[in-house]
Amino acid sequence: MKLETKHLTIISLTYSQLQLYIQENGLLERELGLDLITREVPAELAEAFTTTILPAVKTASNHLFSTLWTIVLKEHNAMVGDLCFKGIPNEAGEVEIGYGTYNQFQGKGYMTEAISAITDWALSQKGVRVVVAGTNINNIASHRVLEKCGFTSYKNTDEMIWWKRCI
């Protein structure tokens, strides 16, 4: 599955592509026909791969809400970040997203464009009424991205701010 925006192609990864992604050796980029850039898989994402993402994608009937979606900048034909849903919609029709931009591409608006596209797509899917995201209370850049994408904050804790965008 691919989503297209003005500057980006957002690609949902298959199980075998996820296995290539985690290796960080350029095989995924080669398979997708992309130019190779330096990227590191953060420890939190690496742990999520083994405990959540790979098992869920392997057994999911709809892997689009379990897999990683990679964000490709058309101009550079290179990956600039990633998005994911943290599971299928719950009974209230909520899905949670997580995301990250590679360091060298931060502050250029790519994540804003990607989150806007993936949220629009999600809200058009049967059973999805709300997209939520949690951000660290000190991550001002992430707060701004979500605000630009039409999310509103609805809950704060000592460490997190929770955001949502509804149909």
mmCIF file of C-alpha atoms in Angstrom:
data_model
loop_
_atom_site.group_PDB
_atom_site.id
_atom_site.type_symbol
_atom_site.label_atom_id
_atom_site.label_comp_id
_atom_site.label_asym_id
_atom_site.label_seq_id
_atom_site.Cartn_x
_atom_site.Cartn_y
_atom_site.Cartn_z
ATOM 1 C CA MET A 1 0.000 0.000 0.000
ATOM 2 C CA LYS A 2 1.291 3.452 -0.886
ATOM 3 C CA LEU A 3 0.047 6.930 -0.086
ATOM 4 C CA GLU A 4 1.205 9.824 -2.255
ATOM 5 C CA THR A 5 1.522 13.469 -1.222
ATOM 6 C CA LYS A 6 3.133 16.431 -2.935
ATOM 7 C CA HIS A 7 6.619 15.616 -1.649
ATOM 8 C CA LEU A 8 6.323 12.118 -0.203
ATOM 9 C CA THR A 9 5.511 8.492 -0.897
ATOM 10 C CA ILE A 10 4.442 6.642 2.256
ATOM 11 C CA ILE A 11 4.868 2.872 1.934
ATOM 12 C CA SER A 12 3.459 0.181 4.225
ATOM 13 C CA LEU A 13 6.097 -2.507 4.712
ATOM 14 C CA THR A 14 5.440 -6.222 4.335
ATOM 15 C CA TYR A 15 6.690 -8.781 6.836
ATOM 16 C CA SER A 16 9.772 -9.560 4.735
ATOM 17 C CA GLN A 17 10.486 -5.850 4.209
ATOM 18 C CA LEU A 18 10.278 -5.293 7.989
ATOM 19 C CA GLN A 19 12.933 -7.969 8.453
ATOM 20 C CA LEU A 20 15.166 -6.086 6.000
ATOM 21 C CA TYR A 21 14.451 -2.734 7.684
ATOM 22 C CA ILE A 22 15.740 -3.862 11.073
ATOM 23 C CA GLN A 23 19.045 -5.057 9.569
ATOM 24 C CA GLU A 24 20.131 -1.492 8.639
ATOM 25 C CA ASN A 25 22.311 -2.851 5.820
ATOM 26 C CA GLY A 26 20.708 -1.220 2.782
ATOM 27 C CA LEU A 27 18.822 -4.310 1.600
ATOM 28 C CA LEU A 28 15.420 -2.695 2.197
ATOM 29 C CA GLU A 29 16.420 0.403 0.269
ATOM 30 C CA ARG A 30 17.683 -1.785 -2.568
ATOM 31 C CA GLU A 31 14.419 -3.774 -2.641
ATOM 32 C CA LEU A 32 12.354 -0.563 -2.720
ATOM 33 C CA GLY A 33 14.618 1.030 -5.364
ATOM 34 C CA LEU A 34 15.683 3.833 -3.028
ATOM 35 C CA ASP A 35 18.949 5.641 -2.536
ATOM 36 C CA LEU A 36 20.813 4.625 0.592
ATOM 37 C CA ILE A 37 21.123 7.114 3.441
ATOM 38 C CA THR A 38 22.510 6.703 6.918
ATOM 39 C CA ARG A 39 19.765 5.689 9.308
ATOM 40 C CA GLU A 40 19.716 4.141 12.737
ATOM 41 C CA VAL A 41 16.907 2.144 14.272
ATOM 42 C CA PRO A 42 16.300 3.661 17.724
ATOM 43 C CA ALA A 43 16.401 1.172 20.615
ATOM 44 C CA GLU A 44 12.691 1.758 21.347
ATOM 45 C CA LEU A 45 11.748 0.898 17.753
ATOM 46 C CA ALA A 46 14.055 -2.142 17.684
ATOM 47 C CA GLU A 47 12.348 -3.460 20.816
ATOM 48 C CA ALA A 48 8.904 -2.785 19.329
ATOM 49 C CA PHE A 49 9.919 -4.782 16.248
ATOM 50 C CA THR A 50 10.636 -7.943 18.209
ATOM 51 C CA THR A 51 7.865 -7.662 20.796
ATOM 52 C CA THR A 52 5.017 -6.133 18.808
ATOM 53 C CA ILE A 53 5.420 -5.240 15.135
ATOM 54 C CA LEU A 54 6.814 -8.442 13.593
ATOM 55 C CA PRO A 55 4.504 -10.814 15.528
ATOM 56 C CA ALA A 56 1.461 -8.634 14.761
ATOM 57 C CA VAL A 57 2.212 -8.311 11.046
ATOM 58 C CA LYS A 58 2.872 -12.031 10.729
ATOM 59 C CA THR A 59 -0.577 -12.920 12.105
ATOM 60 C CA ALA A 60 -2.694 -9.840 11.296
ATOM 61 C CA SER A 61 -5.590 -10.039 8.895
ATOM 62 C CA ASN A 62 -5.087 -6.316 8.183
ATOM 63 C CA HIS A 63 -1.370 -5.623 8.572
ATOM 64 C CA LEU A 64 -1.761 -1.939 7.661
ATOM 65 C CA PHE A 65 -2.613 -1.130 11.299
ATOM 66 C CA SER A 66 0.329 -3.177 12.616
ATOM 67 C CA THR A 67 3.221 -2.523 10.257
ATOM 68 C CA LEU A 68 5.731 0.263 9.849
ATOM 69 C CA TRP A 69 5.110 2.754 7.058
ATOM 70 C CA THR A 70 8.290 4.292 5.688
ATOM 71 C CA ILE A 71 8.310 7.868 4.448
ATOM 72 C CA VAL A 72 10.174 8.470 1.178
ATOM 73 C CA LEU A 73 11.100 11.955 0.019
ATOM 74 C CA LYS A 74 10.460 11.939 -3.722
ATOM 75 C CA GLU A 75 13.086 14.608 -4.445
ATOM 76 C CA HIS A 76 15.888 12.511 -2.912
ATOM 77 C CA ASN A 77 14.395 9.038 -3.511
ATOM 78 C CA ALA A 78 15.345 8.274 0.097
ATOM 79 C CA MET A 79 13.685 7.330 3.358
ATOM 80 C CA VAL A 80 13.316 10.289 5.730
ATOM 81 C CA GLY A 81 11.266 8.801 8.574
ATOM 82 C CA ASP A 82 8.668 6.279 9.645
ATOM 83 C CA LEU A 83 5.108 6.026 10.953
ATOM 84 C CA CYS A 84 3.094 3.225 12.466
ATOM 85 C CA PHE A 85 -0.272 2.448 13.927
ATOM 86 C CA LYS A 86 -0.167 0.686 17.259
ATOM 87 C CA GLY A 87 -2.827 -1.860 16.404
ATOM 88 C CA ILE A 88 -6.280 -2.140 14.918
ATOM 89 C CA PRO A 89 -9.063 0.268 15.939
ATOM 90 C CA ASN A 90 -10.444 -0.349 19.425
ATOM 91 C CA GLU A 91 -14.165 -0.541 20.273
ATOM 92 C CA ALA A 92 -14.379 3.276 20.291
ATOM 93 C CA GLY A 93 -12.877 3.436 16.787
ATOM 94 C CA GLU A 94 -9.540 4.807 18.018
ATOM 95 C CA VAL A 95 -6.134 4.053 16.518
ATOM 96 C CA GLU A 96 -2.856 5.324 17.898
ATOM 97 C CA ILE A 97 0.041 6.487 15.739
ATOM 98 C CA GLY A 98 3.739 6.692 16.434
ATOM 99 C CA TYR A 99 6.307 8.402 14.239
ATOM 100 C CA GLY A 100 9.866 9.615 13.864
ATOM 101 C CA THR A 101 11.920 11.632 11.407
ATOM 102 C CA TYR A 102 15.567 10.777 10.741
ATOM 103 C CA ASN A 103 17.823 13.452 12.258
ATOM 104 C CA GLN A 104 19.099 14.929 8.998
ATOM 105 C CA PHE A 105 15.525 15.522 7.762
ATOM 106 C CA GLN A 106 13.973 17.076 10.878
ATOM 107 C CA GLY A 107 12.462 20.544 10.785
ATOM 108 C CA LYS A 108 11.584 20.475 7.083
ATOM 109 C CA GLY A 109 7.849 19.731 7.307
ATOM 110 C CA TYR A 110 8.033 16.144 6.083
ATOM 111 C CA MET A 111 6.464 14.621 9.194
ATOM 112 C CA THR A 112 3.640 17.162 9.120
ATOM 113 C CA GLU A 113 2.869 16.164 5.532
ATOM 114 C CA ALA A 114 3.119 12.446 6.353
ATOM 115 C CA ILE A 115 0.966 12.561 9.506
ATOM 116 C CA SER A 116 -1.664 14.576 7.696
ATOM 117 C CA ALA A 117 -1.809 11.977 4.896
ATOM 118 C CA ILE A 118 -1.817 8.888 7.131
ATOM 119 C CA THR A 119 -4.450 10.432 9.415
ATOM 120 C CA ASP A 120 -6.700 11.291 6.470
ATOM 121 C CA TRP A 121 -6.284 7.730 5.202
ATOM 122 C CA ALA A 122 -6.987 6.189 8.617
ATOM 123 C CA LEU A 123 -10.117 8.285 9.188
ATOM 124 C CA SER A 124 -11.438 7.083 5.816
ATOM 125 C CA GLN A 125 -11.162 3.427 6.900
ATOM 126 C CA LYS A 126 -14.137 1.473 8.183
ATOM 127 C CA GLY A 127 -14.248 1.430 11.967
ATOM 128 C CA VAL A 128 -11.849 4.352 12.515
ATOM 129 C CA ARG A 129 -13.310 7.461 14.133
ATOM 130 C CA VAL A 130 -10.340 8.898 16.038
ATOM 131 C CA VAL A 131 -6.555 8.970 15.583
ATOM 132 C CA VAL A 132 -4.565 9.548 18.785
ATOM 133 C CA ALA A 133 -0.891 10.221 19.473
ATOM 134 C CA GLY A 134 1.145 10.553 22.640
ATOM 135 C CA THR A 135 4.113 12.919 22.834
ATOM 136 C CA ASN A 136 6.694 13.599 25.489
ATOM 137 C CA ILE A 137 5.694 16.748 27.342
ATOM 138 C CA ASN A 138 8.990 18.401 26.330
ATOM 139 C CA ASN A 139 8.823 17.506 22.616
ATOM 140 C CA ILE A 140 7.660 20.903 21.366
ATOM 141 C CA ALA A 141 8.438 20.082 17.718
ATOM 142 C CA SER A 142 6.116 17.065 17.854
ATOM 143 C CA HIS A 143 3.388 19.150 19.497
ATOM 144 C CA ARG A 144 3.597 21.660 16.646
ATOM 145 C CA VAL A 145 3.433 18.912 14.017
ATOM 146 C CA LEU A 146 0.252 17.480 15.530
ATOM 147 C CA GLU A 147 -1.335 20.920 15.895
ATOM 148 C CA LYS A 148 -0.619 21.660 12.213
ATOM 149 C CA CYS A 149 -2.315 18.356 11.345
ATOM 150 C CA GLY A 150 -5.515 19.309 13.168
ATOM 151 C CA PHE A 151 -4.936 17.351 16.396
ATOM 152 C CA THR A 152 -6.010 18.784 19.744
ATOM 153 C CA SER A 153 -4.596 17.872 23.140
ATOM 154 C CA TYR A 154 -7.038 16.126 25.438
ATOM 155 C CA LYS A 155 -5.018 14.666 28.313
ATOM 156 C CA ASN A 156 -1.776 15.509 30.100
ATOM 157 C CA THR A 157 0.317 13.482 32.530
ATOM 158 C CA ASP A 158 3.625 14.367 34.165
ATOM 159 C CA GLU A 159 5.496 13.013 31.144
ATOM 160 C CA MET A 160 3.064 12.897 28.202
ATOM 161 C CA ILE A 161 0.547 14.952 26.279
ATOM 162 C CA TRP A 162 -2.146 13.002 24.439
ATOM 163 C CA TRP A 163 -3.581 14.320 21.187
ATOM 164 C CA LYS A 164 -6.518 13.332 18.985
ATOM 165 C CA ARG A 165 -8.093 14.096 15.638
ATOM 166 C CA CYS A 166 -11.635 12.936 15.030
ATOM 167 C CA ILE A 167 -13.806 12.464 11.976
#
